[in-house]
Amino acid sequence: MKKLALVLSGGGFKGAFQLGALKYLHDHWDLFLTNFAGVEKKTIQPLHFDIISGVSVGSLNGFMLAAGQYGKLTQLWDDVEENGVETIYTSDFIDTQRSQSEEELKFSLSFKTLKKRFPNTTRNILLNLIFNRNRISENLSKDLENFRSIADNTPLRNKLISFSKPDDTRHLINTITNNQCLYKCGFVPLELGIYQSPLHHEFASDIDLCNAILASTSMPIVWEPVPAISTQQQTFNESVDGGIVNVSPLGDVIQEINKQGNEDEYLIVIINCSNGQMEEQPGKGNIVNIALRSLVEISITEIFNNDLKEFLNINSILKSKNLNEIEYDHFDWNTGTTKKKRRKRFRALVIQPDESLGETLLAGPEIIRNRRQAGYQKAMDLINNPDNRNIPPLV
């Protein structure tokens, strides 16, 4: 039986697209395996991947799949569809109610909120404006030192922790291992600035695994960095979304496959929340939209485009030359030396939307339903229609 690896990109609430695609695979697993993995129906098992790697929302979706919680994953997105963004986060800056019906995020500021977030600045502000304007600047500096995010993702953390067991600190870790799955999620410790993606069994405990997933979904500015994540080797401090440097963790999957030395046995399924194209957004926007547009929509899309494009191009070149791998000279900017580098050919199926799925943090009922349906439809088209399998290519 051909082994399967799953790569899940980032994309906030666009992750509903991934659920839609996974639902089609779940409902038609026998058809998928028969057509793509060369498996006879008598050997077919339920939805299962040997390696799962994800960042941001992909780490959340991937974790629940790796832990055998497909039903609870579906329920989580049902809750998001019904109750909106507050299933995942709360905010005294973002109007979470309007975000369920609007096409862009809206601020919801009040003087009460400003007093809470900027206590020094708002204290005696009228007197300071008249008699001591320098004091306002000093107080604002103090408040900004403590200003770490515009939203609170405690609801998501509580959901993650609910899967663990107080009397078994490695229940989730052992469950993933017993499911014969390798799971990786990507995050970036701000103190290091280097992408990290430990395997599930390398974390010190279930709580640390949950914190890693939380960090992977924590977009800078929107949510606070996660204070500490411990593995069996070290502790990472102040960690955020791995998607800011590596939204498509293909490298994580390829690294694990190379360790096994059996790349010919693998099919890599990549579910991307972006269509790979930048969508124009006229207007200046507010600070939230500017931050999300810069960090998420632009950076993530560009990083993913380069990552996926290189992967598919190398595969296509090797396929056209009927080669399984190629070795070439690569200049290493870090050392200033030229080293030999090797690239191998992998079979991969890319499932991604044809059009933009909209803004990252919007999660109204209609928006989530449309994204789920788009994922389901795209997976169905690729698996059922041979003419569509090469857009993007199955290589």
CSV table of C-alpha atoms in Angstrom, one decimal:
chain,number,residue,atom,x,y,z
A,1,MET,CA,0.0,0.0,0.0
A,2,LYS,CA,1.3,3.4,-0.9
A,3,LYS,CA,2.0,5.6,2.1
A,4,LEU,CA,0.4,9.1,2.4
A,5,ALA,CA,1.6,12.4,3.7
A,6,LEU,CA,-0.6,15.4,4.3
A,7,VAL,CA,0.6,19.1,4.1
A,8,LEU,CA,-1.8,21.7,5.4
A,9,SER,CA,-1.1,25.4,4.8
A,10,GLY,CA,-2.0,28.4,7.0
A,11,GLY,CA,-4.8,30.8,6.4
A,12,GLY,CA,-6.9,31.5,9.5
A,13,PHE,CA,-10.6,30.8,9.0
A,14,LYS,CA,-9.9,29.9,5.4
A,15,GLY,CA,-9.0,26.6,7.0
A,16,ALA,CA,-12.7,25.7,6.5
A,17,PHE,CA,-11.6,25.0,2.9
A,18,GLN,CA,-9.3,22.3,4.2
A,19,LEU,CA,-12.1,20.7,6.2
A,20,GLY,CA,-14.3,20.6,3.1
A,21,ALA,CA,-11.5,18.8,1.1
A,22,LEU,CA,-10.9,16.4,4.0
A,23,LYS,CA,-14.6,15.7,4.2
A,24,TYR,CA,-14.6,14.6,0.6
A,25,LEU,CA,-11.6,12.4,1.2
A,26,HIS,CA,-13.3,10.9,4.3
A,27,ASP,CA,-16.5,10.2,2.5
A,28,HIS,CA,-14.8,8.8,-0.6
A,29,TRP,CA,-11.7,7.3,0.9
A,30,ASP,CA,-11.9,4.1,-1.1
A,31,LEU,CA,-12.2,6.0,-4.4
A,32,PHE,CA,-9.3,8.2,-3.5
A,33,LEU,CA,-7.0,5.3,-2.5
A,34,THR,CA,-8.0,3.2,-5.5
A,35,ASN,CA,-7.4,6.0,-8.0
A,36,PHE,CA,-4.3,7.6,-6.5
A,37,ALA,CA,-2.6,5.0,-4.2
A,38,GLY,CA,-3.2,1.8,-6.1
A,39,VAL,CA,-5.0,0.1,-3.2
A,40,GLU,CA,-7.5,-2.7,-3.6
A,41,LYS,CA,-10.8,-2.1,-1.8
A,42,LYS,CA,-10.4,-5.1,0.5
A,43,THR,CA,-7.3,-3.4,2.1
A,44,ILE,CA,-8.8,0.0,2.6
A,45,GLN,CA,-8.8,1.5,6.1
A,46,PRO,CA,-10.5,4.7,7.4
A,47,LEU,CA,-9.1,8.2,6.6
A,48,HIS,CA,-5.4,8.0,7.6
A,49,PHE,CA,-2.1,9.7,6.8
A,50,ASP,CA,1.3,8.4,7.8
A,51,ILE,CA,2.8,11.9,8.1
A,52,ILE,CA,0.8,15.1,8.8
A,53,SER,CA,2.5,18.5,8.8
A,54,GLY,CA,0.8,21.9,9.2
A,55,VAL,CA,1.3,25.5,10.2
A,56,SER,CA,-1.3,28.0,11.5
A,57,VAL,CA,-4.8,26.7,11.0
A,58,GLY,CA,-3.2,23.7,9.2
A,59,SER,CA,-1.5,22.7,12.5
A,60,LEU,CA,-4.9,22.7,14.2
A,61,ASN,CA,-6.7,20.7,11.5
A,62,GLY,CA,-3.8,18.4,11.2
A,63,PHE,CA,-3.5,17.7,14.9
A,64,MET,CA,-7.1,16.7,15.3
A,65,LEU,CA,-6.8,14.4,12.3
A,66,ALA,CA,-3.6,12.9,13.6
A,67,ALA,CA,-5.3,12.3,17.0
A,68,GLY,CA,-8.2,10.5,15.3
A,69,GLN,CA,-10.6,13.3,16.1
A,70,TYR,CA,-12.1,13.8,12.7
A,71,GLY,CA,-15.6,14.0,14.2
A,72,LYS,CA,-14.6,16.6,16.7
A,73,LEU,CA,-12.7,18.6,14.0
A,74,THR,CA,-16.0,18.7,12.1
A,75,GLN,CA,-17.8,19.8,15.2
A,76,LEU,CA,-15.3,22.6,15.8
A,77,TRP,CA,-16.0,24.1,12.4
A,78,ASP,CA,-19.7,23.6,12.9
A,79,ASP,CA,-19.4,25.7,16.0
A,80,VAL,CA,-17.4,28.3,14.1
A,81,GLU,CA,-20.0,28.4,11.4
A,82,GLU,CA,-22.9,28.7,13.9
A,83,ASN,CA,-21.3,31.0,16.5
A,84,GLY,CA,-18.7,32.9,14.6
A,85,VAL,CA,-15.1,33.9,15.5
A,86,GLU,CA,-15.8,33.9,19.3
A,87,THR,CA,-15.5,30.1,19.1
A,88,ILE,CA,-11.8,30.7,18.6
A,89,TYR,CA,-11.1,34.2,20.0
A,90,THR,CA,-12.5,37.2,21.7
A,91,SER,CA,-11.5,40.9,21.3
A,92,ASP,CA,-12.3,44.3,22.7
A,93,PHE,CA,-10.8,45.9,19.6
A,94,ILE,CA,-12.4,43.8,16.8
A,95,ASP,CA,-16.2,43.9,16.4
A,96,THR,CA,-16.6,40.1,16.5
A,97,GLN,CA,-20.3,40.3,15.8
A,98,ARG,CA,-20.1,42.4,12.7
A,99,SER,CA,-17.2,40.2,11.4
A,100,GLN,CA,-19.9,37.5,10.9
A,101,SER,CA,-21.7,39.5,8.3
A,102,GLU,CA,-19.3,42.2,6.9
A,103,GLU,CA,-16.7,41.6,4.1
A,104,GLU,CA,-13.9,43.3,6.2
A,105,LEU,CA,-12.9,43.5,9.8
A,106,LYS,CA,-14.3,46.4,11.8
A,107,PHE,CA,-13.0,48.1,14.9
A,108,SER,CA,-15.2,48.3,18.0
A,109,LEU,CA,-13.5,50.9,20.3
A,110,SER,CA,-14.9,52.5,23.3
A,111,PHE,CA,-13.4,54.8,26.0
A,112,LYS,CA,-13.9,51.8,28.4
A,113,THR,CA,-11.7,49.7,26.2
A,114,LEU,CA,-9.1,52.4,25.9
A,115,LYS,CA,-9.0,52.8,29.7
A,116,LYS,CA,-8.5,49.1,30.1
A,117,ARG,CA,-5.7,48.9,27.4
A,118,PHE,CA,-4.1,52.3,28.0
A,119,PRO,CA,-4.6,53.0,31.7
A,120,ASN,CA,-1.7,55.4,32.1
A,121,THR,CA,-2.5,57.4,29.0
A,122,THR,CA,-6.2,57.8,29.7
A,123,ARG,CA,-5.7,58.7,33.4
A,124,ASN,CA,-6.2,62.5,33.8
A,125,ILE,CA,-5.8,62.9,30.1
A,126,LEU,CA,-7.7,66.3,30.0
A,127,LEU,CA,-5.5,67.8,32.7
A,128,ASN,CA,-2.4,66.5,31.0
A,129,LEU,CA,-3.5,67.9,27.6
A,130,ILE,CA,-3.7,71.3,29.2
A,131,PHE,CA,-0.8,71.4,31.7
A,132,ASN,CA,1.6,68.6,30.8
A,133,ARG,CA,1.5,67.2,27.3
A,134,ASN,CA,4.9,65.5,27.7
A,135,ARG,CA,3.3,63.3,30.4
A,136,ILE,CA,0.9,61.9,27.7
A,137,SER,CA,3.8,60.7,25.6
A,138,GLU,CA,5.5,59.1,28.6
A,139,ASN,CA,2.4,57.3,29.7
A,140,LEU,CA,1.7,56.1,26.2
A,141,SER,CA,5.2,54.6,26.0
A,142,LYS,CA,4.5,52.7,29.2
A,143,ASP,CA,1.2,51.4,28.0
A,144,LEU,CA,2.6,50.3,24.6
A,145,GLU,CA,5.2,48.2,26.4
A,146,ASN,CA,2.4,46.1,27.8
A,147,PHE,CA,0.3,46.1,24.6
A,148,ARG,CA,0.9,42.6,23.1
A,149,SER,CA,-2.2,41.8,21.0
A,150,ILE,CA,-5.7,43.0,19.9
A,151,ALA,CA,-7.4,39.7,20.5
A,152,ASP,CA,-7.4,36.8,23.0
A,153,ASN,CA,-7.4,33.2,21.8
A,154,THR,CA,-8.1,31.6,25.2
A,155,PRO,CA,-11.3,29.9,23.8
A,156,LEU,CA,-9.0,28.0,21.3
A,157,ARG,CA,-6.5,27.1,24.1
A,158,ASN,CA,-9.3,25.8,26.2
A,159,LYS,CA,-10.6,23.6,23.4
A,160,LEU,CA,-7.1,22.2,22.8
A,161,ILE,CA,-6.5,21.5,26.5
A,162,SER,CA,-9.9,19.7,26.7
A,163,PHE,CA,-8.4,16.9,24.6
A,164,SER,CA,-5.7,16.1,27.1
A,165,LYS,CA,-6.1,14.1,30.3
A,166,PRO,CA,-5.0,15.5,33.7
A,167,ASP,CA,-3.9,12.0,34.9
A,168,ASP,CA,-1.9,11.2,31.7
A,169,THR,CA,0.5,13.9,30.6
A,170,ARG,CA,1.2,12.1,27.3
A,171,HIS,CA,-2.2,10.9,26.4
A,172,LEU,CA,-2.4,12.9,23.1
A,173,ILE,CA,1.2,12.2,22.2
A,174,ASN,CA,0.7,8.4,22.7
A,175,THR,CA,-2.7,8.5,20.8
A,176,ILE,CA,-1.0,10.0,17.7
A,177,THR,CA,1.8,7.4,18.0
A,178,ASN,CA,-0.7,4.6,18.4
A,179,ASN,CA,-2.5,5.8,15.3
A,180,GLN,CA,0.8,5.2,13.4
A,181,CYS,CA,1.1,8.8,12.4
A,182,LEU,CA,4.0,11.3,12.6
A,183,TYR,CA,2.7,14.8,13.3
A,184,LYS,CA,4.6,18.1,13.0
A,185,CYS,CA,3.4,21.6,13.5
A,186,GLY,CA,5.5,24.8,12.8
A,187,PHE,CA,6.0,27.8,15.0
A,188,VAL,CA,8.6,30.5,15.4
A,189,PRO,CA,10.2,31.5,18.7
A,190,LEU,CA,10.7,35.2,18.5
A,191,GLU,CA,13.9,35.1,20.5
A,192,LEU,CA,15.5,32.8,17.8
A,193,GLY,CA,13.6,33.9,14.7
A,194,ILE,CA,14.0,30.4,13.3
A,195,TYR,CA,11.2,28.1,12.2
A,196,GLN,CA,10.7,25.0,14.5
A,197,SER,CA,8.7,21.9,13.8
A,198,PRO,CA,9.3,19.1,16.4
A,199,LEU,CA,7.7,15.7,15.9
A,200,HIS,CA,4.7,15.1,18.2
A,201,HIS,CA,6.6,12.7,20.5
A,202,GLU,CA,9.4,15.1,21.0
A,203,PHE,CA,7.3,17.4,23.2
A,204,ALA,CA,7.7,17.2,26.9
A,205,SER,CA,4.0,16.8,27.5
A,206,ASP,CA,0.5,17.1,26.0
A,207,ILE,CA,0.3,20.7,27.3
A,208,ASP,CA,3.5,21.6,25.4
A,209,LEU,CA,2.1,20.0,22.3
A,210,CYS,CA,-1.1,22.0,22.7
A,211,ASN,CA,0.9,25.2,23.3
A,212,ALA,CA,2.9,24.5,20.1
A,213,ILE,CA,-0.4,24.2,18.1
A,214,LEU,CA,-1.6,27.4,19.8
A,215,ALA,CA,1.6,29.2,18.9
A,216,SER,CA,1.4,28.0,15.3
A,217,THR,CA,-2.1,29.6,15.0
A,218,SER,CA,-1.0,32.8,16.8
A,219,MET,CA,-0.7,35.5,14.2
A,220,PRO,CA,1.6,38.3,15.4
A,221,ILE,CA,-0.3,41.4,16.6
A,222,VAL,CA,-3.6,39.6,16.5
A,223,TRP,CA,-2.8,37.1,19.4
A,224,GLU,CA,-0.1,37.1,22.0
A,225,PRO,CA,3.0,34.9,21.6
A,226,VAL,CA,2.9,31.7,23.6
A,227,PRO,CA,5.2,32.1,26.6
A,228,ALA,CA,6.9,28.7,26.7
A,229,ILE,CA,6.9,25.4,24.8
A,230,SER,CA,9.1,22.6,26.1
A,231,THR,CA,10.5,19.7,24.1
A,232,GLN,CA,12.6,16.9,25.5
A,233,GLN,CA,15.7,18.9,24.4
A,234,GLN,CA,14.9,22.5,25.1
A,235,THR,CA,12.3,25.2,25.8
A,236,PHE,CA,11.2,27.8,23.3
A,237,ASN,CA,10.0,31.2,24.5
A,238,GLU,CA,7.6,33.7,23.0
A,239,SER,CA,6.5,31.7,19.9
A,240,VAL,CA,4.1,32.7,17.1
A,241,ASP,CA,2.7,31.5,13.8
A,242,GLY,CA,5.1,29.4,11.8
A,243,GLY,CA,3.3,30.5,8.6
A,244,ILE,CA,5.2,33.8,8.7
A,245,VAL,CA,8.2,32.0,7.4
A,246,ASN,CA,7.0,28.7,6.2
A,247,VAL,CA,3.3,28.5,5.3
A,248,SER,CA,3.6,25.3,3.3
A,249,PRO,CA,5.6,22.9,5.4
A,250,LEU,CA,6.6,20.7,2.5
A,251,GLY,CA,10.1,20.7,3.8
A,252,ASP,CA,9.0,19.1,7.0
A,253,VAL,CA,7.3,16.2,5.2
A,254,ILE,CA,10.1,15.7,2.7
A,255,GLN,CA,12.6,15.6,5.5
A,256,GLU,CA,10.7,12.9,7.3
A,257,ILE,CA,10.3,10.9,4.1
A,258,ASN,CA,14.0,11.2,3.3
A,259,LYS,CA,14.8,9.8,6.8
A,260,GLN,CA,12.8,6.7,5.9
A,261,GLY,CA,14.5,6.5,2.5
A,262,ASN,CA,11.4,5.3,0.7
A,263,GLU,CA,10.1,8.4,-1.2
A,264,ASP,CA,8.8,6.2,-4.0
A,265,GLU,CA,6.2,4.8,-1.6
A,266,TYR,CA,4.7,8.2,-0.8
A,267,LEU,CA,1.9,10.3,-2.2
A,268,ILE,CA,2.0,13.9,-0.8
A,269,VAL,CA,-1.5,15.5,-0.5
A,270,ILE,CA,-1.2,19.3,-0.2
A,271,ILE,CA,-4.3,21.3,0.8
A,272,ASN,CA,-3.7,25.0,0.4
A,273,CYS,CA,-6.1,27.7,1.6
A,274,SER,CA,-4.8,30.2,-1.0
A,275,ASN,CA,-5.2,30.1,-4.8
A,276,GLY,CA,-1.7,31.3,-5.1
A,277,GLN,CA,-2.7,34.7,-6.5
A,278,MET,CA,-2.8,38.1,-4.8
A,279,GLU,CA,-6.2,39.8,-4.8
A,280,GLU,CA,-6.4,43.5,-5.1
A,281,GLN,CA,-7.7,45.4,-2.0
A,282,PRO,CA,-8.4,49.0,-2.8
A,283,GLY,CA,-8.5,51.6,0.0
A,284,LYS,CA,-6.2,52.4,2.9
A,285,GLY,CA,-7.7,50.1,5.5
A,286,ASN,CA,-7.3,50.3,9.3
A,287,ILE,CA,-4.4,49.0,11.4
A,288,VAL,CA,-5.8,45.5,11.7
A,289,ASN,CA,-6.3,45.2,7.9
A,290,ILE,CA,-2.9,46.6,7.2
A,291,ALA,CA,-1.2,44.2,9.6
A,292,LEU,CA,-3.1,41.2,8.2
A,293,ARG,CA,-2.7,42.2,4.6
A,294,SER,CA,1.1,42.6,5.2
A,295,LEU,CA,1.8,39.6,7.4
A,296,VAL,CA,-0.8,37.1,6.2
A,297,GLU,CA,-2.2,37.8,2.8
A,298,ILE,CA,1.0,39.1,1.2
A,299,SER,CA,3.8,37.4,3.0
A,300,ILE,CA,2.1,34.0,3.4
A,301,THR,CA,0.9,33.9,-0.2
A,302,GLU,CA,4.4,34.9,-1.6
A,303,ILE,CA,6.2,32.4,0.6
A,304,PHE,CA,3.8,29.6,-0.4
A,305,ASN,CA,4.0,30.5,-4.1
A,306,ASN,CA,7.8,30.2,-4.0
A,307,ASP,CA,7.8,27.0,-2.0
A,308,LEU,CA,5.1,25.2,-4.0
A,309,LYS,CA,6.4,26.5,-7.3
A,310,GLU,CA,9.9,25.2,-6.7
A,311,PHE,CA,8.6,21.8,-5.5
A,312,LEU,CA,6.4,21.4,-8.6
A,313,ASN,CA,9.0,22.7,-11.1
A,314,ILE,CA,11.6,20.3,-9.8
A,315,ASN,CA,9.2,17.4,-10.0
A,316,SER,CA,8.2,18.3,-13.5
A,317,ILE,CA,11.8,18.6,-14.7
A,318,LEU,CA,12.7,15.3,-13.2
A,319,LYS,CA,9.6,13.7,-14.7
A,320,SER,CA,10.4,15.0,-18.1
A,321,LYS,CA,13.9,13.6,-17.9
A,322,ASN,CA,12.6,10.3,-16.5
A,323,LEU,CA,14.8,10.8,-13.4
A,324,ASN,CA,14.1,10.2,-9.8
A,325,GLU,CA,16.6,12.7,-8.4
A,326,ILE,CA,19.1,15.3,-9.4
A,327,GLU,CA,22.3,16.7,-7.9
A,328,TYR,CA,23.5,20.2,-8.5
A,329,ASP,CA,25.8,22.9,-7.1
A,330,HIS,CA,24.2,25.3,-4.7
A,331,PHE,CA,25.7,28.5,-3.3
A,332,ASP,CA,25.2,28.7,0.5
A,333,TRP,CA,24.8,32.4,1.4
A,334,ASN,CA,25.4,31.7,5.1
A,335,THR,CA,28.8,30.1,4.6
A,336,GLY,CA,29.9,31.7,1.3
A,337,THR,CA,30.6,28.2,-0.2
A,338,THR,CA,29.2,26.1,-2.9
A,339,LYS,CA,27.8,22.7,-1.8
A,340,LYS,CA,26.2,19.8,-3.6
A,341,LYS,CA,22.5,19.7,-3.2
A,342,ARG,CA,20.1,16.9,-4.1
A,343,ARG,CA,16.5,17.1,-5.1
A,344,LYS,CA,14.2,14.1,-5.4
A,345,ARG,CA,11.0,13.5,-7.3
A,346,PHE,CA,7.7,13.0,-5.3
A,347,ARG,CA,4.2,12.3,-6.4
A,348,ALA,CA,1.9,15.1,-5.1
A,349,LEU,CA,-1.7,16.1,-5.4
A,350,VAL,CA,-2.4,19.8,-4.8
A,351,ILE,CA,-5.9,20.8,-3.7
A,352,GLN,CA,-6.4,24.6,-3.6
A,353,PRO,CA,-9.3,27.0,-4.4
A,354,ASP,CA,-9.8,28.5,-7.8
A,355,GLU,CA,-10.6,31.9,-6.4
A,356,SER,CA,-9.7,33.9,-3.3
A,357,LEU,CA,-11.5,32.8,-0.1
A,358,GLY,CA,-11.6,36.4,1.3
A,359,GLU,CA,-10.1,37.8,4.5
A,360,THR,CA,-8.3,35.6,7.0
A,361,LEU,CA,-10.2,36.5,10.2
A,362,LEU,CA,-13.8,36.6,8.8
A,363,ALA,CA,-16.0,33.7,9.8
A,364,GLY,CA,-19.6,34.4,9.2
A,365,PRO,CA,-22.0,31.4,8.6
A,366,GLU,CA,-22.2,32.0,4.9
A,367,ILE,CA,-18.5,32.6,4.5
A,368,ILE,CA,-17.6,29.3,6.4
A,369,ARG,CA,-20.2,27.3,4.5
A,370,ASN,CA,-18.9,28.6,1.1
A,371,ARG,CA,-15.3,27.8,2.1
A,372,ARG,CA,-16.2,24.3,3.2
A,373,GLN,CA,-18.2,23.7,0.0
A,374,ALA,CA,-15.3,25.0,-2.1
A,375,GLY,CA,-12.9,22.6,-0.5
A,376,TYR,CA,-15.3,19.7,-1.0
A,377,GLN,CA,-16.0,20.6,-4.6
A,378,LYS,CA,-12.4,21.0,-5.5
A,379,ALA,CA,-11.4,17.7,-4.0
A,380,MET,CA,-14.3,16.0,-5.8
A,381,ASP,CA,-13.3,17.6,-9.2
A,382,LEU,CA,-9.6,16.5,-8.8
A,383,ILE,CA,-10.3,13.0,-7.8
A,384,ASN,CA,-13.2,12.3,-10.2
A,385,ASN,CA,-12.2,14.2,-13.3
A,386,PRO,CA,-8.9,13.1,-14.9
A,387,ASP,CA,-8.8,16.2,-17.0
A,388,ASN,CA,-8.5,18.4,-13.9
A,389,ARG,CA,-5.8,16.5,-12.2
A,390,ASN,CA,-3.1,18.5,-13.8
A,391,ILE,CA,-4.3,21.9,-12.6
A,392,PRO,CA,-2.1,22.1,-10.5
A,393,PRO,CA,-0.4,19.0,-11.7
A,394,LEU,CA,-0.3,15.6,-10.2
A,395,VAL,CA,3.4,14.8,-10.7
